[in-house]
XYZ file of C-alpha atoms in Angstrom:
707
model
C 118.253 185.327 98.412
C 120.083 186.120 101.600
C 118.116 183.545 103.493
C 118.644 180.943 100.765
C 122.392 181.506 100.670
C 122.554 181.230 104.439
C 120.810 177.852 104.500
C 122.879 176.405 101.682
C 126.378 175.306 102.837
C 129.259 176.959 101.085
C 131.832 175.115 98.994
C 134.438 175.802 101.635
C 132.202 174.203 104.251
C 131.652 171.139 102.063
C 135.362 170.864 101.441
C 136.037 171.015 105.176
C 133.488 168.270 105.814
C 134.991 166.132 103.027
C 138.489 166.573 104.423
C 137.258 165.794 107.921
C 135.506 162.676 106.609
C 138.589 161.602 104.661
C 140.848 162.024 107.671
C 138.538 159.948 109.887
C 137.346 157.491 107.212
C 139.231 154.454 108.604
C 137.601 154.910 112.013
C 134.194 155.509 110.430
C 134.544 152.338 108.342
C 135.523 150.305 111.379
C 132.464 151.620 113.222
C 130.187 150.835 110.280
C 131.698 147.359 109.968
C 131.200 146.617 113.671
C 127.631 147.939 113.500
C 126.960 145.793 110.429
C 128.248 142.643 112.173
C 126.150 143.401 115.277
C 123.092 143.932 113.099
C 123.591 140.592 111.351
C 123.992 138.793 114.688
C 120.900 140.479 116.162
C 118.798 139.713 113.079
C 119.912 136.070 113.186
C 119.042 135.759 116.876
C 115.622 137.336 116.374
C 114.925 134.984 113.480
C 115.841 131.887 115.475
C 113.860 132.970 118.544
C 110.792 134.166 116.650
C 107.535 133.422 118.406
C 104.761 131.415 116.851
C 101.936 133.395 115.421
C 98.624 133.320 117.250
C 96.501 130.330 116.488
C 92.949 130.824 115.478
C 90.155 129.663 117.664
C 88.402 126.460 116.790
C 85.061 127.937 117.712
C 82.463 128.343 115.081
C 82.522 131.652 113.292
C 86.226 132.346 113.751
C 88.494 132.532 110.728
C 91.611 130.486 110.128
C 95.008 132.174 110.321
C 97.367 132.216 107.386
C 99.630 129.190 107.647
C 97.228 126.874 109.495
C 96.147 123.471 108.326
C 92.498 123.421 107.257
C 89.814 121.272 108.751
C 90.073 117.632 107.836
C 93.821 117.470 108.252
C 95.600 114.769 110.177
C 95.155 116.585 113.461
C 91.782 117.868 114.522
C 93.523 120.699 116.360
C 94.562 123.914 114.642
C 98.202 123.451 113.671
C 100.380 126.235 112.345
C 103.110 125.469 109.810
C 105.679 128.264 109.669
C 109.357 129.009 110.218
C 108.974 129.979 113.862
C 110.012 128.891 117.342
C 107.864 125.737 117.144
C 109.577 124.755 113.899
C 113.044 125.254 115.386
C 112.071 123.229 118.464
C 110.773 120.333 116.373
C 113.698 120.645 113.975
C 116.254 120.468 116.803
C 114.551 117.355 118.217
C 114.751 115.624 114.841
C 118.369 116.751 114.365
C 119.278 114.898 117.567
C 118.018 111.739 115.864
C 119.664 112.158 112.445
C 122.954 113.470 113.913
C 123.239 111.693 117.285
C 126.782 112.937 118.108
C 129.748 114.716 116.576
C 131.561 111.436 115.981
C 128.754 109.904 113.919
C 128.960 109.221 110.211
C 126.445 111.985 109.524
C 128.545 114.558 111.388
C 131.626 113.500 109.392
C 129.740 113.844 106.112
C 128.472 117.243 107.223
C 132.020 118.409 108.015
C 133.187 117.203 104.593
C 130.265 119.023 102.997
C 131.116 122.239 104.874
C 134.766 122.039 103.877
C 133.853 121.575 100.224
C 131.470 124.558 100.386
C 134.230 126.784 101.796
C 136.689 125.503 99.211
C 134.237 126.210 96.374
C 133.685 129.757 97.660
C 137.442 130.362 97.816
C 137.731 129.114 94.244
C 134.927 131.503 93.214
C 136.767 134.451 94.774
C 139.992 133.446 93.051
C 138.157 133.121 89.724
C 136.618 136.583 90.235
C 140.043 138.138 90.728
C 141.523 136.105 87.866
C 138.743 137.202 85.519
C 139.526 140.836 86.291
C 143.229 140.278 85.567
C 142.425 138.629 82.222
C 140.282 141.579 81.108
C 142.905 144.053 82.371
C 145.653 142.326 80.362
C 143.429 142.555 77.273
C 142.878 146.287 77.785
C 146.626 146.828 78.331
C 147.469 144.612 75.294
C 149.806 142.384 77.350
C 149.893 138.904 75.694
C 152.247 137.231 78.170
C 150.137 137.985 81.313
C 147.020 137.112 79.315
C 148.312 133.630 78.397
C 149.539 132.987 81.940
C 146.157 133.917 83.363
C 144.389 131.662 80.829
C 146.653 128.821 81.971
C 145.723 129.540 85.599
C 142.050 129.555 84.520
C 142.383 126.058 83.035
C 144.297 124.754 86.040
C 141.734 126.032 88.536
C 139.015 124.237 86.555
C 140.375 120.877 87.796
C 139.663 121.382 91.532
C 136.498 123.343 90.701
C 134.857 120.503 88.748
C 136.064 117.935 91.299
C 134.575 119.991 94.123
C 131.173 120.363 92.445
C 130.903 116.632 91.776
C 131.902 115.775 95.336
C 129.377 118.252 96.733
C 126.553 116.527 94.856
C 127.760 113.086 95.974
C 128.118 114.060 99.654
C 124.705 115.734 99.646
C 123.025 112.579 98.344
C 124.906 110.468 100.905
C 123.738 112.830 103.644
C 120.105 112.499 102.522
C 120.397 108.708 102.566
C 122.080 108.724 105.988
C 119.425 111.047 107.436
C 116.638 108.854 106.078
C 118.255 105.711 107.486
C 118.619 107.184 110.972
C 115.118 108.601 111.030
C 113.487 105.478 109.602
C 115.294 103.264 112.131
C 114.087 105.436 115.014
C 110.506 105.587 113.734
C 110.344 101.836 113.090
C 111.783 101.159 116.541
C 108.919 103.137 118.084
C 106.298 101.969 115.568
C 106.985 98.216 115.708
C 109.331 97.986 118.719
C 112.954 96.924 118.864
C 112.062 93.355 119.855
C 114.279 93.378 122.950
C 111.748 94.260 125.645
C 108.372 93.011 126.710
C 107.173 96.590 126.941
C 107.322 96.904 123.149
C 105.114 93.844 122.853
C 102.598 95.465 125.222
C 102.709 98.912 123.596
C 101.594 97.884 120.056
C 102.030 101.440 118.766
C 101.281 100.434 115.161
C 97.840 99.149 116.230
C 96.930 101.958 118.597
C 98.045 104.626 116.142
C 95.475 103.414 113.604
C 92.661 102.362 115.945
C 92.833 104.421 119.138
C 93.978 107.811 117.815
C 92.657 110.105 115.078
C 95.653 112.387 114.560
C 97.329 110.284 111.875
C 95.257 108.748 109.097
C 98.041 107.327 106.922
C 101.200 106.415 108.865
C 102.530 104.439 105.891
C 102.669 107.650 103.848
C 104.532 109.469 106.615
C 107.046 106.668 107.237
C 107.901 106.120 103.570
C 107.275 109.313 101.602
C 107.401 112.157 104.135
C 110.597 110.960 105.823
C 112.258 110.572 102.423
C 111.301 114.095 101.351
C 112.302 115.537 104.702
C 115.738 113.913 104.427
C 116.290 115.221 100.889
C 115.221 118.753 101.875
C 117.365 118.656 105.022
C 120.462 117.633 103.062
C 119.787 120.290 100.429
C 118.845 123.113 102.808
C 122.299 123.128 104.377
C 123.956 123.847 101.054
C 121.162 126.209 100.013
C 121.589 128.264 103.189
C 125.221 127.755 104.245
C 126.734 128.413 100.799
C 124.861 131.700 100.152
C 125.541 132.910 103.709
C 129.229 132.098 103.305
C 129.240 133.780 99.904
C 127.565 136.871 101.329
C 130.110 137.057 104.154
C 133.209 136.674 101.980
C 131.945 138.741 99.069
C 130.807 141.531 101.369
C 134.259 141.602 102.912
C 135.834 141.884 99.472
C 133.226 144.426 98.386
C 133.893 146.576 101.449
C 137.565 146.688 100.466
C 136.638 147.892 96.981
C 133.928 150.466 97.707
C 134.179 150.849 101.476
C 131.902 149.973 104.372
C 129.559 152.843 103.455
C 128.541 151.156 100.252
C 128.040 147.868 102.078
C 125.746 149.491 104.654
C 123.801 151.286 101.913
C 123.414 148.026 99.986
C 122.207 146.237 103.139
C 119.546 148.895 103.798
C 118.230 148.696 100.251
C 118.252 144.888 100.193
C 116.622 144.486 103.617
C 113.808 146.922 102.839
C 112.940 145.147 99.582
C 113.372 141.734 101.252
C 110.812 142.707 103.897
C 108.350 143.481 101.103
C 109.095 140.134 99.470
C 108.536 138.225 102.733
C 105.236 140.020 103.172
C 104.114 138.843 99.734
C 105.376 135.247 100.151
C 102.556 132.639 100.417
C 102.630 130.011 103.222
C 104.646 127.408 101.310
C 105.159 125.357 104.478
C 101.401 124.901 104.806
C 101.135 124.032 101.111
C 103.837 121.360 101.443
C 102.233 119.724 104.488
C 98.803 119.753 102.859
C 100.162 118.311 99.599
C 101.743 115.435 101.526
C 98.485 114.812 103.377
C 96.329 114.826 100.220
C 98.778 112.531 98.426
C 98.618 110.154 101.385
C 94.817 110.153 101.309
C 94.807 109.294 97.597
C 97.338 106.534 98.161
C 95.276 105.152 101.051
C 92.143 105.082 98.876
C 93.884 102.980 96.227
C 95.434 100.657 98.829
C 91.956 99.977 100.270
C 90.734 99.169 96.763
C 93.452 96.515 96.427
C 92.880 95.174 99.950
C 89.120 94.721 99.601
C 89.006 93.976 95.875
C 87.039 90.740 96.314
C 84.309 92.324 98.446
C 84.037 95.306 96.092
C 83.799 93.010 93.067
C 81.030 90.906 94.631
C 78.994 93.987 95.524
C 79.636 95.662 92.178
C 81.012 98.746 93.908
C 83.295 99.855 91.074
C 81.438 103.106 90.424
C 81.361 104.048 94.106
C 85.064 103.335 94.559
C 85.840 105.213 91.356
C 83.898 108.191 92.672
C 85.833 108.094 95.960
C 89.213 107.851 94.210
C 88.305 110.622 91.773
C 87.167 112.823 94.642
C 90.515 112.432 96.406
C 92.385 113.036 93.146
C 90.282 116.107 92.336
C 91.064 117.557 95.758
C 94.778 116.978 95.181
C 94.658 118.526 91.688
C 92.720 121.535 92.954
C 95.266 122.122 95.705
C 98.255 121.688 93.376
C 96.675 124.092 90.867
C 96.251 126.664 93.609
C 99.880 126.155 94.646
C 101.100 126.520 91.059
C 99.181 129.790 90.715
C 100.720 131.091 93.926
C 104.189 130.018 92.792
C 103.686 131.740 89.427
C 102.875 135.214 90.683
C 105.311 134.879 93.579
C 108.036 133.863 91.116
C 107.370 137.003 89.063
C 107.648 139.240 92.127
C 110.624 137.303 93.462
C 112.663 137.497 90.253
C 111.773 141.152 89.743
C 113.069 142.086 93.177
C 115.988 139.679 93.578
C 117.428 139.595 90.079
C 116.592 142.948 88.548
C 116.105 145.388 91.437
C 118.971 144.014 93.518
C 121.089 143.729 90.380
C 120.615 147.450 89.733
C 121.677 148.152 93.322
C 124.871 146.175 92.770
C 125.672 147.847 89.442
C 125.302 151.283 90.975
C 127.565 150.227 93.826
C 130.199 148.894 91.426
C 130.155 152.223 89.573
C 131.127 154.249 92.665
C 134.924 153.672 92.480
C 134.815 154.314 88.708
C 132.933 157.622 88.723
C 134.061 158.932 92.095
C 137.445 159.235 93.728
C 137.070 157.734 97.160
C 139.315 158.882 99.990
C 142.114 156.435 100.708
C 142.059 154.824 97.232
C 145.026 155.380 94.910
C 144.517 156.578 91.356
C 144.510 153.825 88.748
C 145.153 153.736 85.018
C 142.634 152.425 82.493
C 143.730 148.797 82.975
C 143.584 149.053 86.748
C 140.125 150.598 86.588
C 138.984 147.900 84.203
C 140.319 145.197 86.516
C 138.652 146.802 89.537
C 135.375 147.274 87.678
C 135.421 143.688 86.450
C 136.169 142.443 89.956
C 133.422 144.584 91.469
C 130.907 143.541 88.844
C 131.883 139.918 89.307
C 131.286 140.470 92.990
C 127.659 141.056 92.046
C 127.321 137.399 92.949
C 127.078 138.863 96.451
C 123.727 140.269 95.367
C 122.754 136.938 93.846
C 123.945 135.229 97.036
C 121.461 137.466 98.872
C 118.919 136.227 96.369
C 119.783 132.606 97.054
C 119.299 133.279 100.749
C 115.801 134.540 99.959
C 115.172 131.559 97.686
C 116.351 129.294 100.496
C 113.716 130.832 102.771
C 111.121 129.271 100.485
C 112.994 125.959 100.732
C 113.064 126.417 104.505
C 109.287 126.889 104.491
C 108.865 123.632 102.585
C 111.215 121.939 105.054
C 108.990 123.295 107.840
C 106.048 121.515 106.207
C 107.814 118.141 106.163
C 109.204 118.800 109.647
C 105.664 119.263 110.969
C 104.617 115.951 109.401
C 107.569 113.978 110.799
C 107.276 115.692 114.187
C 103.557 114.909 114.301
C 104.370 111.221 113.747
C 107.031 111.173 116.464
C 104.938 113.156 118.963
C 101.833 111.048 118.376
C 103.761 107.795 118.821
C 105.239 109.143 122.070
C 101.748 110.032 123.321
C 100.395 106.621 122.336
C 103.184 104.855 124.206
C 102.202 106.832 127.313
C 98.509 106.028 126.888
C 97.488 109.517 125.691
C 94.959 109.276 122.862
C 93.099 111.852 120.795
C 89.978 110.333 119.297
C 86.483 111.511 118.467
C 83.986 110.107 120.990
C 80.370 109.039 120.569
C 77.670 111.308 121.957
C 76.907 108.940 124.849
C 80.471 109.432 126.144
C 79.552 112.952 127.268
C 77.034 111.713 129.834
C 78.144 112.215 133.421
C 78.368 108.517 134.286
C 80.212 107.510 131.107
C 82.534 110.508 131.318
C 83.508 109.438 134.821
C 84.372 105.960 133.537
C 86.505 107.388 130.714
C 88.530 109.455 133.181
C 89.507 106.398 135.216
C 92.349 103.955 134.724
C 92.506 100.370 135.883
C 95.301 98.250 137.276
C 97.005 95.475 135.313
C 98.743 92.766 137.320
C 100.795 90.018 135.705
C 99.566 86.586 136.752
C 99.386 82.986 135.574
C 95.583 83.160 135.662
C 93.083 85.476 134.000
C 90.778 87.482 136.215
C 88.681 90.611 135.665
C 87.408 92.509 138.708
C 84.844 95.240 137.981
C 86.451 96.128 134.656
C 84.425 98.342 132.264
C 84.464 97.372 128.582
C 84.898 100.599 126.597
C 85.547 100.991 122.868
C 88.137 103.510 121.571
C 85.385 105.971 120.598
C 84.060 106.061 124.168
C 81.117 103.666 123.797
C 80.641 101.899 127.163
C 79.544 98.331 126.370
C 79.736 96.998 129.937
C 80.092 99.135 133.045
C 81.546 96.352 135.188
C 82.707 92.880 134.176
C 84.018 90.225 136.568
C 85.088 86.681 135.648
C 88.092 84.384 135.916
C 89.825 81.705 133.863
C 92.119 79.170 135.495
C 94.605 77.060 133.525
C 92.700 74.197 131.919
C 89.302 75.817 132.577
C 88.249 76.578 129.021
C 85.854 79.518 128.685
C 83.058 79.856 126.131
C 81.896 83.405 125.341
C 78.532 83.957 123.636
C 76.263 86.887 122.969
C 74.807 89.045 120.191
C 76.953 91.086 117.807
C 78.433 94.303 119.184
C 78.076 93.353 122.843
C 81.831 93.315 123.634
C 83.071 89.774 123.003
C 86.023 90.774 120.805
C 86.593 93.885 122.940
C 87.408 91.604 125.851
C 90.192 89.970 123.832
C 91.673 93.327 122.859
C 91.974 94.266 126.513
C 93.609 90.911 127.263
C 96.077 91.443 124.442
C 97.009 94.913 125.725
C 95.572 96.617 122.639
C 92.917 98.664 124.464
C 93.376 100.618 127.690
C 91.776 99.515 130.964
C 89.447 102.229 132.302
C 88.887 100.765 135.751
C 89.003 97.739 138.027
C 91.769 95.157 138.185
C 92.954 92.896 135.361
C 95.138 89.919 136.179
C 96.587 88.235 133.128
C 99.747 86.667 131.735
C 101.951 88.784 129.450
C 100.745 89.255 125.896
C 103.428 86.858 124.659
C 101.462 84.011 126.301
C 98.409 84.685 124.096
C 97.722 83.719 120.531
C 94.675 84.969 118.668
C 93.030 82.956 115.909
C 90.427 85.155 114.181
C 87.787 83.988 111.753
C 89.953 85.243 108.879
C 93.545 84.321 109.858
C 96.522 86.464 108.914
C 98.998 84.925 106.474
C 102.324 86.723 106.151
C 104.647 86.967 103.171
C 106.969 83.985 102.911
C 107.065 80.221 102.632
C 104.673 77.659 104.148
C 107.148 77.221 106.992
C 106.962 80.972 107.668
C 103.172 80.730 107.994
C 103.348 78.008 110.649
C 106.129 79.530 112.778
C 105.053 83.198 112.425
C 106.262 85.527 113.914
C 109.371 83.377 114.470
C 112.089 83.071 111.877
C 114.113 80.049 110.830
C 116.838 80.833 113.394
C 114.336 80.988 116.248
C 112.772 77.738 115.126
C 116.187 76.032 115.113
C 116.958 77.500 118.538
C 113.816 75.826 119.905
C 114.991 72.502 118.489
C 112.093 72.262 116.020
C 112.747 70.668 112.631
C 110.796 70.607 109.397
C 109.673 67.075 110.266
C 108.143 68.431 113.464
C 106.299 71.066 111.434
C 105.073 68.361 109.083
C 103.718 66.436 112.086
C 101.910 69.571 113.241
C 100.391 70.005 109.787
C 99.264 66.367 109.803
C 97.221 67.034 112.961
C 95.108 69.521 110.991
C 95.294 67.315 107.847
C 97.311 69.865 105.889
C 100.502 67.846 105.402
C 99.616 67.079 101.766
C 99.696 70.771 100.849
C 103.501 70.707 100.992
C 103.600 68.807 97.695
C 101.524 71.359 95.752
C 101.344 75.099 95.195
C 99.765 76.194 98.448
C 99.442 79.953 97.973
C 96.567 79.792 95.483
C 95.039 76.620 96.926
C 94.087 77.716 100.452
C 90.356 77.993 101.039
C 88.915 79.757 104.067
C 88.838 76.491 106.005
C 92.449 75.698 105.019
C 93.562 79.100 106.261
C 91.917 78.386 109.613
C 93.736 75.051 109.768
C 97.078 76.804 109.120
C 96.264 79.167 111.996
C 95.616 76.175 114.279
C 98.920 74.619 113.167
C 100.585 77.889 114.183
C 98.916 77.550 117.591
C 100.214 73.998 118.029
C 103.748 75.100 117.093
C 103.900 77.949 119.646
C 102.022 76.119 122.443
C 101.074 79.230 124.445
C 99.321 79.131 127.818
C 96.153 80.678 126.414
C 94.524 80.821 123.013
C 91.831 83.276 121.987
C 89.525 81.750 119.360
C 87.205 84.206 117.610
C 84.954 82.021 115.415
C 88.175 80.147 114.569
C 86.388 76.929 113.478
C 83.485 78.403 111.559
C 84.796 77.157 108.196
C 86.048 73.671 109.123
C 83.995 70.441 109.378
C 82.719 69.435 112.869
C 84.955 66.344 113.043
C 88.076 68.437 112.315
C 86.854 71.021 114.827
C 86.692 68.393 117.568
C 90.082 66.979 116.654
C 91.771 70.401 116.910
C 90.037 71.266 120.192
C 91.102 67.956 121.763
C 94.710 68.356 120.569
C 94.869 71.888 122.027
C 93.657 70.582 125.387
C 96.226 67.769 125.172
C 99.003 70.374 124.734
C 97.840 72.222 127.876
C 96.478 75.259 126.040
C 93.592 76.991 127.816
C 90.981 78.166 125.324
C 88.848 81.313 125.359
C 86.360 80.707 122.583
C 83.804 82.902 120.863
C 81.461 80.684 118.885
C 77.771 79.998 118.325
C 78.291 76.326 117.436
C 76.635 74.016 120.016
C 79.160 71.336 119.069
C 81.852 73.271 120.964
C 80.026 73.402 124.300
C 81.346 70.070 125.505
C 84.965 71.278 125.306
C 84.437 74.157 127.789
C 83.963 74.272 131.551
C 82.756 77.891 131.986
C 80.516 80.225 130.021
C 80.364 84.023 129.821
C 77.085 85.053 128.216
C 76.306 88.658 127.234
C 72.675 89.751 126.949
C 73.441 92.686 124.610
C 71.872 95.201 127.040
C 74.919 95.824 129.214
C 74.456 92.705 131.339
C 76.093 89.279 131.475
C 76.089 85.894 133.205
C 79.248 84.045 134.237
C 78.733 80.485 135.423
C 79.723 76.849 134.964
C 78.761 75.244 131.703
C 76.710 72.032 131.844
C 77.090 71.084 128.211
C 74.686 68.115 128.212
C 71.883 69.980 129.965
C 72.437 73.082 127.827
C 72.346 70.942 124.694
C 69.039 69.371 125.757
C 67.599 72.810 126.446
C 68.896 74.070 123.126
C 67.249 71.194 121.262
C 63.987 71.797 123.123
C 64.183 75.497 122.259
C 64.756 74.766 118.585
C 61.836 72.318 118.599
C 59.489 74.877 120.151
C 60.650 77.573 117.729
C 59.946 75.233 114.812
C 56.468 74.541 116.153
C 55.817 78.238 116.648
C 56.783 78.841 113.049
C 54.109 76.310 111.995
C 51.455 77.937 114.167
C 50.396 80.657 111.661
C 49.992 78.019 108.968
C 47.886 75.847 111.299
C 45.681 78.831 112.171
C 45.210 79.676 108.530
C 44.257 76.079 107.759
C 41.793 76.074 110.639
C 40.129 79.186 109.229
C 39.848 77.516 105.821
C 38.274 74.440 107.364
C 35.795 76.498 109.345
C 34.755 78.333 106.197
C 33.727 75.105 104.425
C 29.965 74.302 104.203
C 28.773 71.900 106.857
C 27.749 69.279 104.333
C 31.026 69.415 102.395
């Protein structure tokens, strides 16, 4: 007993400690307040400078980290989606686009939004105090103060409702402004701004789809992902800034009611339970990015079905296409079901901690000035206590503001998912513009000789003539078709290109047009604006018949060149398409008519060089000759891929591939080549008859001698 009484402090000792605490309570509260502010600043800094988690190895047998995109995503590399340093870096880069400077419209809208948020919080504090006064006047049975406070309540409703409506309006305007800025920047990089020749040479939209594997559906990212990113960005500011502001102001008011000790105790309890909640939170950023990717894949599948509907219908491929679409949809449904399950159990845990557990913390804190007499607080009557209790309990919104901060972390994770998608688009386009590609290569590309070719880069020199000096022809997947190609084309020296399929005929044109990189040698060529390509299946844009002929020019550019509709009609008459003006042309164009429209487009632009890839395969021979002669009359030098012997006489040079990595470049003697071709066809026809002649000879030999 003696030992027990010695260890237990006496009442006098406790009273001394209480008096000492009461006498120094202002200094203690100031110290706790300063420590609390420093803690908040340190926690904020650590959150913003958080390091990315370690990425899992791509080697076989290694697992995938939580928060990484699975295999088959847009990027073949392991990409982590989380609220970390990488997210903040990407986010800051995008912010520089959507808010270019402090004097921009977006910055003004953001300032208006911030002012309205502060004003709404001030109104909430005033309403909290007013609510306490109303209840206190009821307890004290004071009708006059009660009616005056009710009048104040009705008057404050006017700015409160106005503020809420304006907040919603400004937030939607911000989302639209963000989307406009971001879409303009992306389209400028994707299709060029039209003011520089470099944009014409870059062709990012082509290279992104054909030379790089990181992005499978840029249309989905430009339309849907940017829109969702903009909406989340506009909403996240209110979802984070308003709760943080509420927490700051309410905590200040709460510290005045119950002291800084209660505030520190509440922070400890909230932070410990919040750490548990963050530990149990699924990777919603990863889920958002994957949902966007799967939705894009499904959309791409249906767009291909519409694009190739005729081919699919002829082959009867409905069941196969249905299976492909259903497979993409099933993958999307499976993922969304998994996300819904995660959201369900996480919502249960989240509401249990944020609403009920934190609510109990706040209620206990509000009860302190009621049940205990705190040093430095004056005694209050029943009405004063009721007013203080009502104010403190109303200040429980501080707890719910903490909850909204935690809820906003989930929104921030979803924003991180859309940020990774938009950043991937911007980063990939920047790499493509610099000639950096990420594409799966064929197995032959790993051989020592081919790998050496792929590491090299050639030289492109602008010239009036076309000349290749030891230039390798390499496909985007690393397949080396020709190790060294040399030829030249002078103005007026039309070139015929022949060879088997897959030998590199069209690849040559893609290098000339600046679509494919040059892996070695020297290429001398005019700028891409001096080329026009006429493929076997010409491209017809949306618009009128005039738009088809002058594409990609518009009406203003046509007028600036001094070209009238009568001039276009004369061009159409050359290809015998002038009569189509008087009838509905959209549904009446056959394959041959489409090729004629493409030739009319060539005659309108009159470039130095024209690349013809089986461009006359669907027109009659007499029309073919007429168009070739008119092109030569206009001074257009032709580079033609065709197997029609009727075209030989219009060309001076020939580039013939053998399909085995070799070629012959020489002058074309059309008459002699035509004679040899006819002799070859005659011999082939005779050789085809040889088996029949042998069989007949055997039959004759088998007959009896006297027959």
